[in-house]
Short mmCIF file of C-alpha atoms in Angstrom, two decimals:
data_model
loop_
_atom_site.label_atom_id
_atom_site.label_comp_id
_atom_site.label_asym_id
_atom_site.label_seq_id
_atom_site.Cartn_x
_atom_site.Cartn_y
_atom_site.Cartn_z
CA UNK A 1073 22.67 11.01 35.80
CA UNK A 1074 20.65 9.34 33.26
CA UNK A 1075 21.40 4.80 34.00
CA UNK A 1076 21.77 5.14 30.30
CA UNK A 1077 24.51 7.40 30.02
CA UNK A 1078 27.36 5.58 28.36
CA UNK A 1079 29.56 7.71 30.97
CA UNK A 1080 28.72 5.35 33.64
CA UNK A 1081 30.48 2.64 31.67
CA UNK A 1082 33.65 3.77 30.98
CA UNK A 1083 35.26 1.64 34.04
CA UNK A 1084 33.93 -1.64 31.97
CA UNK A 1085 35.03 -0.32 29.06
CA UNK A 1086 38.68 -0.38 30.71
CA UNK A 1087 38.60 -3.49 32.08
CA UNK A 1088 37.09 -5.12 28.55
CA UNK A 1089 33.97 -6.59 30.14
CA UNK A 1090 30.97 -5.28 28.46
CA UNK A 1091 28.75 -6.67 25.48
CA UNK A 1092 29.72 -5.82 21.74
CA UNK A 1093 27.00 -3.29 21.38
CA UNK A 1094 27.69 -1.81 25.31
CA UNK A 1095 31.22 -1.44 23.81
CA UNK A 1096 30.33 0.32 20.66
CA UNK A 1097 28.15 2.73 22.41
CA UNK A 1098 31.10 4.20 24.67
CA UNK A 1099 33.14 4.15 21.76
CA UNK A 1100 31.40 6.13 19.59
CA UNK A 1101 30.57 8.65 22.69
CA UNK A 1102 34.44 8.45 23.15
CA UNK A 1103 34.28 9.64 19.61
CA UNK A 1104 32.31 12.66 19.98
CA UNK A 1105 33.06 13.96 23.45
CA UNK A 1106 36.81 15.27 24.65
CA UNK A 1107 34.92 15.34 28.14
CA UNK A 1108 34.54 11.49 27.78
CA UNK A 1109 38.41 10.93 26.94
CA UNK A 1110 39.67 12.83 29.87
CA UNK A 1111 37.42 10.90 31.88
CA UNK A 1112 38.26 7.84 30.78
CA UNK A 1113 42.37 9.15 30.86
CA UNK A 1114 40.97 9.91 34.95
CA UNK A 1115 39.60 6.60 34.88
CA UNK A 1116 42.63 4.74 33.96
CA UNK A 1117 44.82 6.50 36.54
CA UNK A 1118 42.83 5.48 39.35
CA UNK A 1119 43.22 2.23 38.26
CA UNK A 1120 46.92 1.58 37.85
CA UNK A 1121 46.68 3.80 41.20
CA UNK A 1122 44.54 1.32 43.04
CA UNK A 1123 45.91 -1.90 41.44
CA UNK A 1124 49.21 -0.42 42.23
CA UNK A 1125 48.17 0.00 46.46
CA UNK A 1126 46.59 -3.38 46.05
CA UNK A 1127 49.92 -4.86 45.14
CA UNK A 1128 51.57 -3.41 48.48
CA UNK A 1129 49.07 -5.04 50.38
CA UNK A 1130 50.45 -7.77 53.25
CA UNK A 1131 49.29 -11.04 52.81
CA UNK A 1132 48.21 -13.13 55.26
CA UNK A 1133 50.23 -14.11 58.33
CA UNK A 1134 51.67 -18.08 58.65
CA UNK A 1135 49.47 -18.36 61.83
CA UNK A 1136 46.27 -17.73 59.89
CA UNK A 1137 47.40 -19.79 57.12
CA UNK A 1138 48.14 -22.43 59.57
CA UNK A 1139 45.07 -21.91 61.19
CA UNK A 1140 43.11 -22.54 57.86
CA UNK A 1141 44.86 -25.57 56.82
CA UNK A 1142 43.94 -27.06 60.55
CA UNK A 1143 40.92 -26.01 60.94
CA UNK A 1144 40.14 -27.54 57.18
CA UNK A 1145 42.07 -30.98 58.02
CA UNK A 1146 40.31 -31.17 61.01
CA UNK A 1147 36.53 -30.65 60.03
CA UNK A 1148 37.21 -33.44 57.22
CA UNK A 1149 38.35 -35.44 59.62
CA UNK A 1150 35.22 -35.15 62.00
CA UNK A 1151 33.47 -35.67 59.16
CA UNK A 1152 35.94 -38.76 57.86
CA UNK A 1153 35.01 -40.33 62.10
CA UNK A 1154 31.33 -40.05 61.43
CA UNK A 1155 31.44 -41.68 58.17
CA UNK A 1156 33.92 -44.77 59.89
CA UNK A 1157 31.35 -44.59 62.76
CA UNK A 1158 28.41 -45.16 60.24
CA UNK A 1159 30.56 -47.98 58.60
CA UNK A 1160 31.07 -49.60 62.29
CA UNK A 1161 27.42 -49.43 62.55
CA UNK A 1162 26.69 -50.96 59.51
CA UNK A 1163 28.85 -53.61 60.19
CA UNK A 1164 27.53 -54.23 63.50
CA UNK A 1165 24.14 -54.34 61.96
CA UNK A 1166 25.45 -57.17 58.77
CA UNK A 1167 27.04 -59.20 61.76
CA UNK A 1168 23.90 -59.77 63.56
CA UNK A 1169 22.04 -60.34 60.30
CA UNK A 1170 24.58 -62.99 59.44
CA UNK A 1171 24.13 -64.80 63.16
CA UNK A 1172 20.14 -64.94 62.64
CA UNK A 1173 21.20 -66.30 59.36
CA UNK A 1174 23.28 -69.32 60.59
CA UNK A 1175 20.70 -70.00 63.22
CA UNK A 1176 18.05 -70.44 61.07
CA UNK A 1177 20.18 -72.87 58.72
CA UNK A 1178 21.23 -74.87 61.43
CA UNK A 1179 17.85 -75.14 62.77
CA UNK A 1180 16.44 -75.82 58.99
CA UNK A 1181 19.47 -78.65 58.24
CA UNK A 1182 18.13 -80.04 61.94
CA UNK A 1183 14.74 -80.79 60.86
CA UNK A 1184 15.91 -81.94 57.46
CA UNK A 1185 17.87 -84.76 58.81
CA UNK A 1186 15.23 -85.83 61.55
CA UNK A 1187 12.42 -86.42 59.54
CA UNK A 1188 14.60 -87.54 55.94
CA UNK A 1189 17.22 -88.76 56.67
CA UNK A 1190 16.24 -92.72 56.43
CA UNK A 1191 14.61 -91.58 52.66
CA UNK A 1192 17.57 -89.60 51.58
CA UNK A 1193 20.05 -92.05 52.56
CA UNK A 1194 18.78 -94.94 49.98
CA UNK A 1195 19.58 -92.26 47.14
CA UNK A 1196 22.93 -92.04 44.97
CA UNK A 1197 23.30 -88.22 45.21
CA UNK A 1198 23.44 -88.03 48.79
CA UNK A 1199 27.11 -87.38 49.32
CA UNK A 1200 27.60 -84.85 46.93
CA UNK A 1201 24.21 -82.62 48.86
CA UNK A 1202 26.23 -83.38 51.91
CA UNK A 1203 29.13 -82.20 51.05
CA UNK A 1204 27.63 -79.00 49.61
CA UNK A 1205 25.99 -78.00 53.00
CA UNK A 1206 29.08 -78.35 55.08
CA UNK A 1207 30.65 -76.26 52.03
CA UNK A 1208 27.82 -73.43 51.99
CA UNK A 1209 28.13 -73.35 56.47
CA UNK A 1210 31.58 -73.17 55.95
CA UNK A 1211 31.14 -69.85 53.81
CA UNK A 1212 28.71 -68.50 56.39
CA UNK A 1213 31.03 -68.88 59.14
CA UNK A 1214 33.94 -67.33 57.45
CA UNK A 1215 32.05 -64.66 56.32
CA UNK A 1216 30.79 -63.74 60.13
CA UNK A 1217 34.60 -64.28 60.70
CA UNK A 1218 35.41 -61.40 58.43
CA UNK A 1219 32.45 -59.21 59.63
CA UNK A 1220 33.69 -59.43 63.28
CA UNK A 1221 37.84 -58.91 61.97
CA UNK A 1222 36.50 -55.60 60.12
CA UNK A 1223 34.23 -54.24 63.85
CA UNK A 1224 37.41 -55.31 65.58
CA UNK A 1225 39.51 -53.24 63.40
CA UNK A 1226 36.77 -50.28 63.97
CA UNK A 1227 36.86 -50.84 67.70
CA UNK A 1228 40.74 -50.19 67.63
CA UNK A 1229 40.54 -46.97 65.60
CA UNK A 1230 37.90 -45.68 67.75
CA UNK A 1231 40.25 -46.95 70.84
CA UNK A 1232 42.92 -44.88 69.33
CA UNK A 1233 41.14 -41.49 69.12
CA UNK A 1234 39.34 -41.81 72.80
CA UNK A 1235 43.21 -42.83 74.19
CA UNK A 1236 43.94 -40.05 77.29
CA UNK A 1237 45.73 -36.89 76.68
CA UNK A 1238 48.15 -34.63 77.53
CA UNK A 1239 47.08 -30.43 77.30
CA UNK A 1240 49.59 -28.11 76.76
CA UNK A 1241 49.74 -24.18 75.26
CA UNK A 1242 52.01 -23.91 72.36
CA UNK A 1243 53.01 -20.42 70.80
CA UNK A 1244 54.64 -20.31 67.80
CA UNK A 1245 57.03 -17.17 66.71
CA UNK A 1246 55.03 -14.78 65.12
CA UNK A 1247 57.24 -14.89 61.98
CA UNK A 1248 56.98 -18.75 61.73
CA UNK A 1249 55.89 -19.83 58.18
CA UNK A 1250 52.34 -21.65 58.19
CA UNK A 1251 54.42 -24.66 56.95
CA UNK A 1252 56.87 -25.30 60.04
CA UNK A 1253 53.54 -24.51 62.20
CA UNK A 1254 51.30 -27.19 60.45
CA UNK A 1255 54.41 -29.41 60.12
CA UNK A 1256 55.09 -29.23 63.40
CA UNK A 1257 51.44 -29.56 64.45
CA UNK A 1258 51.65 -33.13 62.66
CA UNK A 1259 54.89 -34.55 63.49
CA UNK A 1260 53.85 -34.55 67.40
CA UNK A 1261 50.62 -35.58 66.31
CA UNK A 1262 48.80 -32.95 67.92
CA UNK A 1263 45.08 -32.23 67.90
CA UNK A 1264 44.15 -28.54 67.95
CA UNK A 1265 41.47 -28.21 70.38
CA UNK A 1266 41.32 -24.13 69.98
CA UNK A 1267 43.39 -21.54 68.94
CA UNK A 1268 45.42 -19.70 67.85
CA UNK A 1269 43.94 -16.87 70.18
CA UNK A 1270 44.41 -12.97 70.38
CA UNK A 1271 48.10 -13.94 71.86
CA UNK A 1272 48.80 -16.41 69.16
CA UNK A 1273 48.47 -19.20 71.88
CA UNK A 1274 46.98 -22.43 70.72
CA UNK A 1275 45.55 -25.29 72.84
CA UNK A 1276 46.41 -28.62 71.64
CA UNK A 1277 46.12 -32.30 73.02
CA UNK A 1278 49.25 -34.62 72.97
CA UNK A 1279 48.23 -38.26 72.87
CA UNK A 1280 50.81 -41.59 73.28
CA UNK A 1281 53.03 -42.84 75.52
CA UNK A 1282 55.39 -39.82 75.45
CA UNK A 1283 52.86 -37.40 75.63
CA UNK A 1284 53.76 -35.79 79.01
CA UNK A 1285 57.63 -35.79 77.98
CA UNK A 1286 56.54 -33.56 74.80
CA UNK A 1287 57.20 -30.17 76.03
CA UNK A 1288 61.03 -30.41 76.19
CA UNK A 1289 60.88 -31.76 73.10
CA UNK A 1290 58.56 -28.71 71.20
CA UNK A 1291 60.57 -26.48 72.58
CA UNK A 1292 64.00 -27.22 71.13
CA UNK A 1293 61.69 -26.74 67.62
CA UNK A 1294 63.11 -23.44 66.18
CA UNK A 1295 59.23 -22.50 65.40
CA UNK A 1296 57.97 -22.65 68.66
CA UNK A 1297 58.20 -19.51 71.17
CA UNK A 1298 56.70 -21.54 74.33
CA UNK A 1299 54.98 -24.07 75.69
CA UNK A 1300 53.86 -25.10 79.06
CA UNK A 1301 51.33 -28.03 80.12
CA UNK A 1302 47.42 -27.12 81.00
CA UNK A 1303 44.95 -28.49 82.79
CA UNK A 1304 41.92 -29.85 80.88
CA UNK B 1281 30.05 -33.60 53.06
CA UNK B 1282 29.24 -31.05 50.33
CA UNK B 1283 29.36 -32.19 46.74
CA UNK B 1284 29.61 -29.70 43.79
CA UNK B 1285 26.38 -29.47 42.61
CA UNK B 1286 26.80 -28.93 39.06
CA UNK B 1287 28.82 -30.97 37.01
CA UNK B 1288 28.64 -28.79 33.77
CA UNK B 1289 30.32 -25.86 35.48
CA UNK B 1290 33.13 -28.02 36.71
CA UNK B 1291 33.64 -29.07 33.29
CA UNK B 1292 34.20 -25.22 32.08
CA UNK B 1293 35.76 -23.38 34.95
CA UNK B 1294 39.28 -24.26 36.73
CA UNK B 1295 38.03 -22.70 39.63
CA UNK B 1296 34.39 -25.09 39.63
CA UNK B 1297 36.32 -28.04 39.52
CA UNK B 1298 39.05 -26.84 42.04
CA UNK B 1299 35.73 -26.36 44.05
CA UNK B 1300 34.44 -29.98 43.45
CA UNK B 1301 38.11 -31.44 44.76
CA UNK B 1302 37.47 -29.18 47.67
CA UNK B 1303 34.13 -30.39 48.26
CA UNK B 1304 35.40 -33.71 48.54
CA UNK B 1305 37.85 -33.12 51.39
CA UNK B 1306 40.96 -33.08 49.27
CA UNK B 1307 43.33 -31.09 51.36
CA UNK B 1308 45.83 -30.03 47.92
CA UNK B 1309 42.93 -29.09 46.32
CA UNK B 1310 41.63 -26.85 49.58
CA UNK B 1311 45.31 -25.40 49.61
CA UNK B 1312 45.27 -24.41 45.98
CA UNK B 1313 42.13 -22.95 45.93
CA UNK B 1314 43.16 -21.00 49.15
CA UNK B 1315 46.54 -19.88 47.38
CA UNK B 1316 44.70 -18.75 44.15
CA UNK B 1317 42.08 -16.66 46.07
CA UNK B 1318 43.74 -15.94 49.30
CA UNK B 1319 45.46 -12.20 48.41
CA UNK B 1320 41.82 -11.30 46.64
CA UNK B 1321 39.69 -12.21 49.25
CA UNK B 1322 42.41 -10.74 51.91
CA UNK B 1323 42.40 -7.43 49.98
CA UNK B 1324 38.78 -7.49 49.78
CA UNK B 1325 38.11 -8.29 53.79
CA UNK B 1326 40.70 -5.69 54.55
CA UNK B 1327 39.46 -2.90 52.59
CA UNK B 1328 35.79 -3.32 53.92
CA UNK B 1329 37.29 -3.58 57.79
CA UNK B 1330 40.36 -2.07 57.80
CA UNK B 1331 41.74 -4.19 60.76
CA UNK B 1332 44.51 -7.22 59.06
CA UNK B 1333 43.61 -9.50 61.58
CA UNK B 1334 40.07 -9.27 61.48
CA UNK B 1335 40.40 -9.51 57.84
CA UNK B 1336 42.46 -12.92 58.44
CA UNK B 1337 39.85 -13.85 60.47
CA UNK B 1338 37.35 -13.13 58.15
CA UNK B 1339 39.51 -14.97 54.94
CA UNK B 1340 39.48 -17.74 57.26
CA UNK B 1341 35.90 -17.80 57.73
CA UNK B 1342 34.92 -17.51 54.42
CA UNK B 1343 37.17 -20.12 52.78
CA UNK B 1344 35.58 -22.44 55.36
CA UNK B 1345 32.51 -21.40 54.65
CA UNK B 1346 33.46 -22.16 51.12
CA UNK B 1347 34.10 -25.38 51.32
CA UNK B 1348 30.91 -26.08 53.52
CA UNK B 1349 28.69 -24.81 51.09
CA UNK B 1350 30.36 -26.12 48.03
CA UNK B 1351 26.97 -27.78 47.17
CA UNK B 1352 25.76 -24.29 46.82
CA UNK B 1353 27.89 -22.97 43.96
CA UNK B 1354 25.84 -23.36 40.85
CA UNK B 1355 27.48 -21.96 38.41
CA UNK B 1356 25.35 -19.07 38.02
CA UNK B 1357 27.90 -16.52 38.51
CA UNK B 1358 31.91 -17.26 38.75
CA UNK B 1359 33.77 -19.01 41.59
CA UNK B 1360 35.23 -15.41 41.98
CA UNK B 1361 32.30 -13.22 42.91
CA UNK B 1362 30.42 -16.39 44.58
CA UNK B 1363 33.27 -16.46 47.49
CA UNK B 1364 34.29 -12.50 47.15
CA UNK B 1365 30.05 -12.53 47.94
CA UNK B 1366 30.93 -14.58 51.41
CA UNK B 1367 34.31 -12.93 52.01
CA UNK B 1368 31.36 -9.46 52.28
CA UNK B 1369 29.00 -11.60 54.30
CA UNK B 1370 31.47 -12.33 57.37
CA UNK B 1371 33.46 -8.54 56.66
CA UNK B 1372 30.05 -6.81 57.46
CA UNK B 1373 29.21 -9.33 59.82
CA UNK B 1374 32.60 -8.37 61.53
CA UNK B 1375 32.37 -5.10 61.26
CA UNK B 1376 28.75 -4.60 63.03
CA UNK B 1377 29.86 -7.19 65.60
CA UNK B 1378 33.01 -4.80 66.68
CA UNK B 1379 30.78 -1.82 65.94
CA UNK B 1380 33.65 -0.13 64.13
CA UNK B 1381 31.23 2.44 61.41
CA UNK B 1382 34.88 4.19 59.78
CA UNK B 1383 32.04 5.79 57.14
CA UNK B 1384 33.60 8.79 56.73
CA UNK B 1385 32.92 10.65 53.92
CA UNK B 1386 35.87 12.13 51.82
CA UNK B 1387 37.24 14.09 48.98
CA UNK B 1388 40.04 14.81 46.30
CA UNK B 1389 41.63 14.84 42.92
CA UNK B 1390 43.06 11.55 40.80
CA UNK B 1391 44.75 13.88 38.18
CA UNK B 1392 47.41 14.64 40.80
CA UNK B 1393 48.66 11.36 40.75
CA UNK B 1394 51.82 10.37 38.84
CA UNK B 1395 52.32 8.31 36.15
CA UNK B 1396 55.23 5.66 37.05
CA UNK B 1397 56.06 6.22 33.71
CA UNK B 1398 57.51 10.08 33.69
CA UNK B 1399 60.74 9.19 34.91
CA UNK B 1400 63.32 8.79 37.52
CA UNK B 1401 62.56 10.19 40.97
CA UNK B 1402 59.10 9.86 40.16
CA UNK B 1403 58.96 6.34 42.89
CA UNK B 1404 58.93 8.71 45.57
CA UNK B 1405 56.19 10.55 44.28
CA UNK B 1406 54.67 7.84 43.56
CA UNK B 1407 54.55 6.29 46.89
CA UNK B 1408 53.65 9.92 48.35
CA UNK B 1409 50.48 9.74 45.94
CA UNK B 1410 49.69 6.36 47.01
CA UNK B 1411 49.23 6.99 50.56
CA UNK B 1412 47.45 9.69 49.53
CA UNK B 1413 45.07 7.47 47.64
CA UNK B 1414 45.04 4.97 50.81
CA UNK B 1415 43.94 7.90 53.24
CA UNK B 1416 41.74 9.27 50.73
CA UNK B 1417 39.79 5.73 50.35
CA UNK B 1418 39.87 5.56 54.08
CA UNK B 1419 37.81 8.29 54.44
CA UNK B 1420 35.21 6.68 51.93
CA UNK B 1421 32.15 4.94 52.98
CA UNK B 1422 32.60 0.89 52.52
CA UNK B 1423 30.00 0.81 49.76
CA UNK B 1424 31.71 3.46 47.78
CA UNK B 1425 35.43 1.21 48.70
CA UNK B 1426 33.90 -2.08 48.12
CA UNK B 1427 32.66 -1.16 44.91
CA UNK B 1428 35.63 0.54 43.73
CA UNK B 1429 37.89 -2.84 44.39
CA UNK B 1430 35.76 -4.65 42.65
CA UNK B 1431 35.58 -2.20 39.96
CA UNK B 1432 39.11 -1.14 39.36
CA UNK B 1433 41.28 -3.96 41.38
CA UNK B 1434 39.38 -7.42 40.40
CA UNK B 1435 37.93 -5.77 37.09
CA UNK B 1436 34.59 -7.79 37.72
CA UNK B 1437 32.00 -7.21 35.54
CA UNK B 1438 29.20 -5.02 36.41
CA UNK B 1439 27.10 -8.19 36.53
CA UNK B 1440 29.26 -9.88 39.36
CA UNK B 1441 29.97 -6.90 41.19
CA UNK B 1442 26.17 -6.81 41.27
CA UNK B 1443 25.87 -10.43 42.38
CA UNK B 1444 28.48 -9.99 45.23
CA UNK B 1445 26.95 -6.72 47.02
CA UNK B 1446 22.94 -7.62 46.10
CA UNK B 1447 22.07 -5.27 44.54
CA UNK B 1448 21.09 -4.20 40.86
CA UNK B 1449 22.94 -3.59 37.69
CA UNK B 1450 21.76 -0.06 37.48
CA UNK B 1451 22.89 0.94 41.26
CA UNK B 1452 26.02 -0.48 40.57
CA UNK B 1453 26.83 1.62 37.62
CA UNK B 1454 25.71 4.88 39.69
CA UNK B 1455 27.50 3.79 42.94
CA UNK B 1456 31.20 3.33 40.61
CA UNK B 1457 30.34 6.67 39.47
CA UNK B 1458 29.72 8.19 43.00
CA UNK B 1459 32.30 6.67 44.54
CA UNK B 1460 34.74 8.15 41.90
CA UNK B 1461 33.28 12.03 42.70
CA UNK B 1462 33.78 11.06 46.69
CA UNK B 1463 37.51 9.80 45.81
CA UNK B 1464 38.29 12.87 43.87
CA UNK B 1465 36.88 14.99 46.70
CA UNK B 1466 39.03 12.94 49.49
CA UNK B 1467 42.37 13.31 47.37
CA UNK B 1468 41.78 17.24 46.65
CA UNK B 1469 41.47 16.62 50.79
CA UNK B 1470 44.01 14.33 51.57
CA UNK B 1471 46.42 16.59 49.80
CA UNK B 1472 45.66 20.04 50.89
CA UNK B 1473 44.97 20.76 47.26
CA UNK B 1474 41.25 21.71 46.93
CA UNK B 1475 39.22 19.60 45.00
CA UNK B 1476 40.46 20.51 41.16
CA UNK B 1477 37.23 19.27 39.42
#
């Protein structure tokens, strides 16, 4: 079949995507050819057919779902640790900066008031320049206060995601809506470390104080069909 | 973490800026993009594998992928064939990694399908004609299924359906057109009917 034979467009012509001219040229063979018309009557049978068996199809299951949503949440959140990380490193690096800083002012002021002090001290200004230097150490050192709150604040965040845990395998019912799985994923605070597999087991890591008590507690959720502690 | 790269196309399309949310780690935004595409690209995976959970596996895959390469969307073609183009990456992927090949040729006739129009008791012939149709398209090769979906069920353009399967304008007109003669010749098949045309 000749690639210009206006035939060969007919399913565009149904679905109203081709160019003005494109469109005129299929009408005007629609025009001329009864052929083209029963084709085209073919045409849009097979399409109501297929949209119609498209319709029926299942959608996904609530374990896949769930499995997306986690799987999403938790790659952004690797990525959200390495950016904190970078920020920890950063402020590691400004802190140090900031030390070298105040060492080399004190050591500067030092020398100032060994070798002019006796000059400055005969001038009328000298209070006020005085004052100002205990003000601008005074900034320094709260700022290197701040600096060390913020890595201190880092240290605990990093604390809380290397804090021990407890391994268990969860399965959910099969029928359990991606929502109650992902919901109850997040009220235990549980970290998905794999799953769910080709039994619709996942592995998961309980972290806290009441970690190891967690499995009576997941399964009195209606989602969940078992769970029993693993080794890491 | 990826970052739309065009800002122009996120101005224009729903789906671009949907995208650039996405990009950006917005978990809504990854959950409505997921609900707007998810039965599509489900459809899609399925139709090429014919195996739900390896087409689950393969949605999942791809909407991942999606949001990876974000950066990578440039507007060029729509959101819609850009991802339906990754959802066929990982299907054929999957499908040489379990070293399924269900290419099996087929035949039959479309004008023995009903209209759901003609009138009561026609459902039943309806849904006999249907799985028809489904057994019929089983039988088909996945180029001639793939390019009927996109054809018939997501109405893309011949431009995009070009785009998603790589190859040109010109094959894609002839495939549509092939397919159709190997769907006829499945029904006729399928049904015990003879092909009619």
């Amino acid at each position: 079949m000749n690639e210009d034979d206006p035939r060969l467009l007919l399913p565009w012509y149904l679905s109203d995507t081709l160019s003005v001219a494109e469109r005129t040229r299929v009408r005007e063979h629609l025009e001329s050819s009864r052929d083209a018309r029963d084709e085209l009557d073919v045409l849009l049978q097979l399409r109501h057919a297929l949209q119609r068996l498209a319709a029926r199809e299942p959608s996904m299951s609530g374990p896949a779902r769930a499995e997306l949503l986690l799987r999403f949440e938790t790659t952004v959140g690797g990525a959200r640790r390495e950016v904190e990380a970078e920020h920890g490193r950063v402020l590691r690096s400004r802190r140090a900066a900031g030390e070298r800083s105040v060492a080399g002012a004190v050591a500067s002021a030092g020398r100032f008031v060994d070798t002019e002090l006796r000059a400055l001290l005969t001038r009328p200004w000298v209070p006020a320049a005085v004052a100002g230097v205990i003000a601008a150490q005074f900034v320094v050192i709260a700022t290197g206060h701040y600096a060390g709150r913020l890595e201190r604040d880092a240290a605990i965040v990093a604390r809380s995601v290397d804090g021990a845990a407890v391994r268990y395998r969860l399965r959910f019912r099969p029928d359990a809506p991606a929502g109650e799985i992902v919901a109850t994923l997040r009220a235990h605070r549980l970290r998905v470390v794999a799953g769910p597999d080709a039994t619709g087991a996942w592995i998961v890591d309980a972290r806290g104080e009441r970690a190891g008590e967690l499995a009576a507690t997941l399964r009195r959720v209606a989602a969940v069909a078992s769970v029993e502690p693993v080794a890491e | 973490m990826p970052i739309v790269a065009d800002p122009s196309a996120v101005a224009t399309d729903p789906d671009a800026a949907l995208l650039a949310d996405v990009a950006r780690g917005d978990r809504r935004a990854f959950e409505a993009f997921y609900r707007r595409h998810e039965r599509r690209c489900f459809g899609f995976a399925r139709q090429i594998l014919h195996d739900p959970s390896a087409a689950e596996e393969v949605v999942v895959e791809s909407m991942l992928e999606a949001w990876r390469h974000a950066d990578r969307y440039d507007s060029r073609s729509r959101v819609t064939t850009w991802l339906l183009g990754i959802v066929r990456h990982k299907a054929l992927d999957q499908l040489r990694r379990s070293a399924r090949a269900p290419d099996r040729e087929s035949v039959d006739e479309l004008d023995a399908l009903p209209d759901p129009h003609d009138g009561p008791g026609e459902q039943l012939m309806l849904d006999e004609a249907l799985r028809h149709l489904e057994a019929a398209l089983d039988r088909l090769s996945v180029e001639h299924r793939e390019v009927l979906r996109l054809a018939f069920v997501e109405e893309l353009p011949y431009e995009s359906i070009a785009t998603v399967l790589e190859i040109p304008v010109n094959t894609v007109k002839t495939r549509v057109f092939h397919a159709r003669q190997r769907l006829r010749t499945a029904l006729a098949d399928v049904a015990g009917t003879g092909p009619v045309r």
